[in-house]
Short mmCIF file of N, CA and C in Angstrom, two decimals:
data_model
loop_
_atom_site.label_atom_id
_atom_site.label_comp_id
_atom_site.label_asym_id
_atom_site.label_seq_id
_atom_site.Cartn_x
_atom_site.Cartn_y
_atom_site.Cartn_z
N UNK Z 4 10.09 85.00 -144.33
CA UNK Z 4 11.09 85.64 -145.17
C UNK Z 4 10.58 87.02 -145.55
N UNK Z 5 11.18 88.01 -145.12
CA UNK Z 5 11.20 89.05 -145.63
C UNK Z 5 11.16 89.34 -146.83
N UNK Z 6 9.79 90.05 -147.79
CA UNK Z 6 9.37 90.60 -149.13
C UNK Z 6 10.50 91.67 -149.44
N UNK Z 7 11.18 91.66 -150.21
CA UNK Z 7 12.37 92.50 -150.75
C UNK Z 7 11.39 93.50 -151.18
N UNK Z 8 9.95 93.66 -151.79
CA UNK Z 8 9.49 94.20 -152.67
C UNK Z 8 8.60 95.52 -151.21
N UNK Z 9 8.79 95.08 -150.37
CA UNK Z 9 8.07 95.57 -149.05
C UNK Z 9 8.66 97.05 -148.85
N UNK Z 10 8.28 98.33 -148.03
CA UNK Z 10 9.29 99.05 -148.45
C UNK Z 10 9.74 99.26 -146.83
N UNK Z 11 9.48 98.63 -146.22
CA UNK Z 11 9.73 98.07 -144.34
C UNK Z 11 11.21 96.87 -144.80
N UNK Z 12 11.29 96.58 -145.93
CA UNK Z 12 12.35 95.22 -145.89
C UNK Z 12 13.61 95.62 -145.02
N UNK Z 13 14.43 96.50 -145.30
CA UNK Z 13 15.52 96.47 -144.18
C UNK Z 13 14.78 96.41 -143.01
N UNK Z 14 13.83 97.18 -142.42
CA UNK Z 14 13.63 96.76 -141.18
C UNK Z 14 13.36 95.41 -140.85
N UNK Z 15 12.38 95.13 -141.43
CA UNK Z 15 12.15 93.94 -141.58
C UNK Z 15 12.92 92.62 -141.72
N UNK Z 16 13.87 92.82 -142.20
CA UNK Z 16 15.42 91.93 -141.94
C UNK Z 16 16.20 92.57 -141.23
N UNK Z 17 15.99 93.72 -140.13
CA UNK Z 17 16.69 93.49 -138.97
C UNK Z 17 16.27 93.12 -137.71
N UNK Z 18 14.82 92.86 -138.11
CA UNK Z 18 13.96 92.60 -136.93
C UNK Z 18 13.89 91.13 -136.92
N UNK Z 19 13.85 90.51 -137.95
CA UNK Z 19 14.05 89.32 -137.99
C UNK Z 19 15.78 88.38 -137.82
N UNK Z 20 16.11 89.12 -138.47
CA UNK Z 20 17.71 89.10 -137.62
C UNK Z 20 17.88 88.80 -136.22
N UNK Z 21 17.39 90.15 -135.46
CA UNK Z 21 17.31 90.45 -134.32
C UNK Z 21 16.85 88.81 -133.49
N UNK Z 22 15.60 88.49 -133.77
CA UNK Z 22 14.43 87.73 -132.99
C UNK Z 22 15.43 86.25 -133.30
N UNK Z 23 15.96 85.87 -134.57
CA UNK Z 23 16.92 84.61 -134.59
C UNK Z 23 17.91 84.82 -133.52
N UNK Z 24 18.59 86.00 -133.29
CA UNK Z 24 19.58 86.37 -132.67
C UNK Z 24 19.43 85.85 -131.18
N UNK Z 25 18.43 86.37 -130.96
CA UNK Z 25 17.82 86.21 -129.84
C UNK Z 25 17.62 84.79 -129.42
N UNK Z 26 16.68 84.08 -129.67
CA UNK Z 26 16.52 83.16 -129.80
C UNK Z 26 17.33 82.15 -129.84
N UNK Z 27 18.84 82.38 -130.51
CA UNK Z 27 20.16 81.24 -130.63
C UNK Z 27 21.19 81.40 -129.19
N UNK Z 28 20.64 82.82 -128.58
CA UNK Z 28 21.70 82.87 -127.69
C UNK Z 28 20.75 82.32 -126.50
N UNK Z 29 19.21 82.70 -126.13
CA UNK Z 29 18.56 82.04 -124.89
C UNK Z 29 18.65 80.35 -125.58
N UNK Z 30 18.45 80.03 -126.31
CA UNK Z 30 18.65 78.55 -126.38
C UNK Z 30 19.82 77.55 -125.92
N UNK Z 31 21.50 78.69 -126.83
CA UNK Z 31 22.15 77.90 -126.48
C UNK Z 31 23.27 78.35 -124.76
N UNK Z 32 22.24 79.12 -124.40
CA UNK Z 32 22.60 79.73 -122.66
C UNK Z 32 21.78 78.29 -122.39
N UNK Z 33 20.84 78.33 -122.26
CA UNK Z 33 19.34 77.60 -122.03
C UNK Z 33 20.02 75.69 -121.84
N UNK Z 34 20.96 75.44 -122.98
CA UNK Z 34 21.28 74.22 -123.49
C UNK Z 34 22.45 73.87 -122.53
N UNK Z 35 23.66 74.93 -122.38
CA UNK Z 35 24.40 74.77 -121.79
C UNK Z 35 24.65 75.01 -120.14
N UNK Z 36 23.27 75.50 -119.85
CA UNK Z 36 23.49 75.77 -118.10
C UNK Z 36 24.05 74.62 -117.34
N UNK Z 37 23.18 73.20 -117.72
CA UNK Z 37 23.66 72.28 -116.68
C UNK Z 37 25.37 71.82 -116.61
N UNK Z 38 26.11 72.17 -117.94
CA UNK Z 38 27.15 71.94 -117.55
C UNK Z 38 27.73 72.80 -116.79
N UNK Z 39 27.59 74.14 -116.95
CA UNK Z 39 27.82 75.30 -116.48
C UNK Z 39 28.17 75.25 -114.87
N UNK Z 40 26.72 74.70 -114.28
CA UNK Z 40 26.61 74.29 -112.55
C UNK Z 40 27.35 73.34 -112.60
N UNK Z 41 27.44 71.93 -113.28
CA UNK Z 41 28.45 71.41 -112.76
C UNK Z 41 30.04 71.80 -112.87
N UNK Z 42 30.11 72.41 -113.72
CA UNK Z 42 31.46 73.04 -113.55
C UNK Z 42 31.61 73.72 -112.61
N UNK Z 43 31.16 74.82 -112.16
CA UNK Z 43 31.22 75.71 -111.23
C UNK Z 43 31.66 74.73 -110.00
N UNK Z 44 30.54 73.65 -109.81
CA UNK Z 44 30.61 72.95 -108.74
C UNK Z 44 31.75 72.10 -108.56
N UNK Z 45 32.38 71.59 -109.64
CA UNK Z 45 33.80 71.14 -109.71
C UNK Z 45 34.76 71.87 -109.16
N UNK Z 46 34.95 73.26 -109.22
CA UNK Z 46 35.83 74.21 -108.81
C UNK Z 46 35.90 73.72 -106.96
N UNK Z 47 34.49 74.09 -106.76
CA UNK Z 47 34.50 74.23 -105.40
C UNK Z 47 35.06 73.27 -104.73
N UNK Z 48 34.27 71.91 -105.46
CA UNK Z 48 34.56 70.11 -104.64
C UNK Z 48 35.87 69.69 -104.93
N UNK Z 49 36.47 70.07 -105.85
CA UNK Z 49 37.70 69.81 -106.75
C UNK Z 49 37.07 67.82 -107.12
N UNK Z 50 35.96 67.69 -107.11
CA UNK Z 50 35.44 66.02 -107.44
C UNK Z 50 35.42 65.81 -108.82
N UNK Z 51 35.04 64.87 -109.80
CA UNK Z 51 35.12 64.89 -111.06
C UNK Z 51 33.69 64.88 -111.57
N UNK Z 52 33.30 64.81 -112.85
CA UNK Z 52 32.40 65.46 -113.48
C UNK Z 52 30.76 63.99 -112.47
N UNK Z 53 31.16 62.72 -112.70
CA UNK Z 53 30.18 62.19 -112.43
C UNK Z 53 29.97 62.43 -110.89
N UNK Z 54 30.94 62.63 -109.76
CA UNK Z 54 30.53 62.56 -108.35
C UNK Z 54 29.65 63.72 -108.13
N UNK Z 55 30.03 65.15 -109.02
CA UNK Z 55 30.21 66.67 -108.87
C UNK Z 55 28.13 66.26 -109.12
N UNK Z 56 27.90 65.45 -110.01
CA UNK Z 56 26.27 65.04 -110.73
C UNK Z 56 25.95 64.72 -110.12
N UNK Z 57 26.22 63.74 -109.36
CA UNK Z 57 25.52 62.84 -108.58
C UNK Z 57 24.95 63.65 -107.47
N UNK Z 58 26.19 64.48 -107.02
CA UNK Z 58 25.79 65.12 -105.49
C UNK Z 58 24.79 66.30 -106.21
N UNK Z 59 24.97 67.27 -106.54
CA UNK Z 59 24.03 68.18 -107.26
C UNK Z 59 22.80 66.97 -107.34
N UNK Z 60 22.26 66.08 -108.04
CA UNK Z 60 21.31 65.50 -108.45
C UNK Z 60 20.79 65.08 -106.80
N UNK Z 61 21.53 64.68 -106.08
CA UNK Z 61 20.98 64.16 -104.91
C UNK Z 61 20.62 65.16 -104.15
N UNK Z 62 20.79 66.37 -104.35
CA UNK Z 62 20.51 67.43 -103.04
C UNK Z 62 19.57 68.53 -103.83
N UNK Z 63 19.53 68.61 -105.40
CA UNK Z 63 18.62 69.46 -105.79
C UNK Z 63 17.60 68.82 -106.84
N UNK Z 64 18.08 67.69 -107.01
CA UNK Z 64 16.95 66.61 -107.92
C UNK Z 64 17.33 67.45 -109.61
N UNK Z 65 15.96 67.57 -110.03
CA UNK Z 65 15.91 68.53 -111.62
C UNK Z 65 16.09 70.00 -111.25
N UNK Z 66 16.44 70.21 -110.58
CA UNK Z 66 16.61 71.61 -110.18
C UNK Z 66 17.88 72.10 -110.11
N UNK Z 67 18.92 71.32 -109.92
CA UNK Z 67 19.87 71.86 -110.53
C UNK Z 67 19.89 72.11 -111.97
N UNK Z 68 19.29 71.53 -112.44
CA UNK Z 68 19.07 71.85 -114.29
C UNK Z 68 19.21 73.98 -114.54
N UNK Z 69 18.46 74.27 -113.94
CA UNK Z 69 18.01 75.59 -113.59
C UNK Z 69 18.67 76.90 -113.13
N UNK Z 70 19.53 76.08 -111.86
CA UNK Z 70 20.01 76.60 -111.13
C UNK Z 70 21.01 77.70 -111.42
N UNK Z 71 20.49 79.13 -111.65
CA UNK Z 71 21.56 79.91 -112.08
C UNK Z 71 21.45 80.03 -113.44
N UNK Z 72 20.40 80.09 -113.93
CA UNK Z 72 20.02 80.20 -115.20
C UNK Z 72 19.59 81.66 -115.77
N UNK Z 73 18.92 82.42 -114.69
CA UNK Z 73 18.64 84.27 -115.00
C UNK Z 73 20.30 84.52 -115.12
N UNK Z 74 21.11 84.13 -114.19
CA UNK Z 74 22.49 84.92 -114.34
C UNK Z 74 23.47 84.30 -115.58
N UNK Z 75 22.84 83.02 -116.13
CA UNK Z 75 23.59 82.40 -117.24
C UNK Z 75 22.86 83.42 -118.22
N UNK Z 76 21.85 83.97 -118.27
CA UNK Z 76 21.34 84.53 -119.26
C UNK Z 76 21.72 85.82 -119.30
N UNK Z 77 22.34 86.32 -118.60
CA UNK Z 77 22.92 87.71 -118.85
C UNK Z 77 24.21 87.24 -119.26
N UNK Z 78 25.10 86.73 -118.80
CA UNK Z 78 26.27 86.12 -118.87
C UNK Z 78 26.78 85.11 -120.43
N UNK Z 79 25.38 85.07 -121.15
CA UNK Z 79 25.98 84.10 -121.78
C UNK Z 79 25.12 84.67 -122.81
N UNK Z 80 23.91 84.30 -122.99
CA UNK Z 80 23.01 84.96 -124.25
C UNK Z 80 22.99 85.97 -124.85
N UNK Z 81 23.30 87.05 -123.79
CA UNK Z 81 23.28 88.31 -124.39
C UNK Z 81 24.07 88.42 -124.87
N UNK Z 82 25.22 88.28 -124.46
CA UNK Z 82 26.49 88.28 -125.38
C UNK Z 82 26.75 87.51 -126.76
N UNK Z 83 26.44 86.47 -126.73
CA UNK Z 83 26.35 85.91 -127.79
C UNK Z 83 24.85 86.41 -128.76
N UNK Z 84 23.80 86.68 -128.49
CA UNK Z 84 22.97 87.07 -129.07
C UNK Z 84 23.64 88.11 -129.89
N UNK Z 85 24.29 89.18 -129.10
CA UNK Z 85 24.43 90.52 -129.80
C UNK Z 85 25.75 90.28 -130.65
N UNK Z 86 26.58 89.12 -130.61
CA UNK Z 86 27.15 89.09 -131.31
C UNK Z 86 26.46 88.20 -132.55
N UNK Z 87 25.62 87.55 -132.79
CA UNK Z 87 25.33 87.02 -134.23
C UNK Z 87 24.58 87.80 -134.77
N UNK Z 88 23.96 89.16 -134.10
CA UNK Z 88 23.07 90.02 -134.63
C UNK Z 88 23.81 91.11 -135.34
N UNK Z 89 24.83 91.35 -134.47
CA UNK Z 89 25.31 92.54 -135.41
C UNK Z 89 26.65 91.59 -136.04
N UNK Z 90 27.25 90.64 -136.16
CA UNK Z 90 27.69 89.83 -137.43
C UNK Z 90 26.67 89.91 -138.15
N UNK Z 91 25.57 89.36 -138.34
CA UNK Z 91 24.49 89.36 -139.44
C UNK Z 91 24.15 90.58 -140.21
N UNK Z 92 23.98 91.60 -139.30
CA UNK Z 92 23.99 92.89 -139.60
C UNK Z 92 25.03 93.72 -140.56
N UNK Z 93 26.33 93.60 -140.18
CA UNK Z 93 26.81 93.66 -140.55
C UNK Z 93 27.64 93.07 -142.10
N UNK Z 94 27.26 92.34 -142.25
CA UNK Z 94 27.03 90.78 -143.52
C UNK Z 94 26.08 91.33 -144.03
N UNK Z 95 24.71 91.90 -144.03
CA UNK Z 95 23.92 92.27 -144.74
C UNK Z 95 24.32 94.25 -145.08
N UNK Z 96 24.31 94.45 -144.79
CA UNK Z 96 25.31 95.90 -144.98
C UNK Z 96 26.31 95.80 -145.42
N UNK Z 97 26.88 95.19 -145.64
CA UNK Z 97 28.02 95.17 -146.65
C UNK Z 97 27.43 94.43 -147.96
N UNK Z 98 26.47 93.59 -147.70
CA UNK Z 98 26.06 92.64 -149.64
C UNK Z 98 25.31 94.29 -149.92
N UNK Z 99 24.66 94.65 -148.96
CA UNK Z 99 23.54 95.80 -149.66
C UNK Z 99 24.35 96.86 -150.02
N UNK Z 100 25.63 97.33 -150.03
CA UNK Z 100 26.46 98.23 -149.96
C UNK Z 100 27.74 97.89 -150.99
N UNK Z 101 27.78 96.75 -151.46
CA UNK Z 101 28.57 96.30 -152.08
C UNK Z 101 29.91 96.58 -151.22
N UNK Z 102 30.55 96.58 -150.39
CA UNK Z 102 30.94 97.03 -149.18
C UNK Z 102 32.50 95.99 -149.91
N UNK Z 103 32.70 94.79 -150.03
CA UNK Z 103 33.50 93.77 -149.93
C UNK Z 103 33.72 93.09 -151.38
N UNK Z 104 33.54 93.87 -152.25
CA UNK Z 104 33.66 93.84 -154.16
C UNK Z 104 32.71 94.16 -155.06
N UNK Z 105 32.03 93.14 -156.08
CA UNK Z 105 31.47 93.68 -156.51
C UNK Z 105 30.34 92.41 -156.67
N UNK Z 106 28.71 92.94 -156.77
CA UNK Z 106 27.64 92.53 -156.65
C UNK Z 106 27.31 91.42 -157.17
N UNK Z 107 27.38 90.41 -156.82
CA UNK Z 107 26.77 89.07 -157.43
C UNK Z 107 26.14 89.25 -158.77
N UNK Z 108 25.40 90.24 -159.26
CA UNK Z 108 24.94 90.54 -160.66
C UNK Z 108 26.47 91.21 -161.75
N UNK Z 109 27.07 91.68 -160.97
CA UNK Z 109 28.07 92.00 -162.03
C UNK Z 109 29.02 90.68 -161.57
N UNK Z 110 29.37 89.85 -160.93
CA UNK Z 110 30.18 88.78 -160.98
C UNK Z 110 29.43 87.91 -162.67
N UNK Z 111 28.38 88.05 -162.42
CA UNK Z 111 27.39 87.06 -163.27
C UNK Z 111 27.27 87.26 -164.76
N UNK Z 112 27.69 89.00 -165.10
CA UNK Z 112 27.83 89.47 -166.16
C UNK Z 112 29.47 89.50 -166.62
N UNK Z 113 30.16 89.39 -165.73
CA UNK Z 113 31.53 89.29 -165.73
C UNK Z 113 31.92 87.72 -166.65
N UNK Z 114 31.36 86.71 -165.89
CA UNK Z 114 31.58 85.32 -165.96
C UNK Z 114 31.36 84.99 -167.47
N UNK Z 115 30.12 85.76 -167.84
CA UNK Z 115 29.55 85.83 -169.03
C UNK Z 115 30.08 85.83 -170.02
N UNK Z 116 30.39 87.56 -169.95
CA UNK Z 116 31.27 88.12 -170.75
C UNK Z 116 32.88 87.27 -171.06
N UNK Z 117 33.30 86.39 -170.24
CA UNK Z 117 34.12 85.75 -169.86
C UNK Z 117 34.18 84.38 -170.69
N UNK Z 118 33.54 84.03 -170.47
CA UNK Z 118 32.43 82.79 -171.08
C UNK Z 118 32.70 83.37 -172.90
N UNK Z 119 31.72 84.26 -173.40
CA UNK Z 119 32.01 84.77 -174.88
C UNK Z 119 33.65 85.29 -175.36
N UNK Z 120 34.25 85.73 -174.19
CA UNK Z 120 35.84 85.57 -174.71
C UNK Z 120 36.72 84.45 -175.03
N UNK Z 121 36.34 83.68 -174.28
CA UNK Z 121 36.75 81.98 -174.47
C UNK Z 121 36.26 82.02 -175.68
N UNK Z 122 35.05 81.95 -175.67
CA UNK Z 122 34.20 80.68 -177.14
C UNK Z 122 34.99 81.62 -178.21
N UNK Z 123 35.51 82.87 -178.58
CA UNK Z 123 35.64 83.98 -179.59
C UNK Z 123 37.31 83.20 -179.46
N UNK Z 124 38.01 83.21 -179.19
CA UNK Z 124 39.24 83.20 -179.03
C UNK Z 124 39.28 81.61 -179.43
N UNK Z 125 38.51 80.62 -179.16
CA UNK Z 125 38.47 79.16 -179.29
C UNK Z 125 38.55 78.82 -181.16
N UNK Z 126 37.24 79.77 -181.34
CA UNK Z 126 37.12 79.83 -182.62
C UNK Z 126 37.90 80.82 -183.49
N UNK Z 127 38.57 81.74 -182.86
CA UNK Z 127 39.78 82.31 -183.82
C UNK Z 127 40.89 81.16 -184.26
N UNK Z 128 41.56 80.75 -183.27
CA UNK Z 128 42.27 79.76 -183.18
C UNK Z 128 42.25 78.46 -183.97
N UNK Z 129 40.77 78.25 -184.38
CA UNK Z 129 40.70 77.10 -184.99
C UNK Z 129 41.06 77.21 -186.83
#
């Protein structure tokens, strides 16, 4: 976790941003290849999902697991990487910017103040 008190912290939470970013899109490229080949391979055979396995499994063993996995990773990670990075990015630039209302510390002084208008008005009333 990034030290707020650091004076690297924005970088530092975009670099770390970044490296999750990263990381969620080679994983879930990474997670989803094997369906990927068998789909592809469905197109071709027009067969259904278990024959489309079987034959892939019988002619490339664990290696179809793989198969087409550098081009799933351009195709799939990067794109998704760069999109949760600059969503995140963007989500943090706007709290740091107050960008989208107003700052969790003035919600908090608001509520407050809010809070002592009730109790004042409770006890006029009584």
């Amino acid at each position: 976790q990034p030290d707020p008190a650091s004076p690297t912290y924005e970088s530092d939470r975009l670099q770390r941003s970044a490296l999750k970013s990263a990381t969620a899109g080679v994983a879930g490229a990474a997670l989803t290849n094997p369906l990927d080949v068998i789909r592809n391979e469905q197109f071709k055979t027009h067969a259904g999902f278990r024959d489309t396995t079987r034959q892939l499994w019988n002619e490339l063993g664990l290696g179809f697991l793989g198969r087409g996995l550098g081009k799933n990773m351009v195709a799939v990670a990067l794109p998704v990487g760069c999109t949760i990075f600059f969503t995140e990015a963007l989500i943090q630039w706007s709290q740091d910017h107050h960008f989208f209302g107003p700052s969790s510390a003035t919600e908090k002084n608001n509520d407050s103040s809010n809070e002592e208008t009730t109790a004042s008005t409770t006890l006029k009333h009584k």
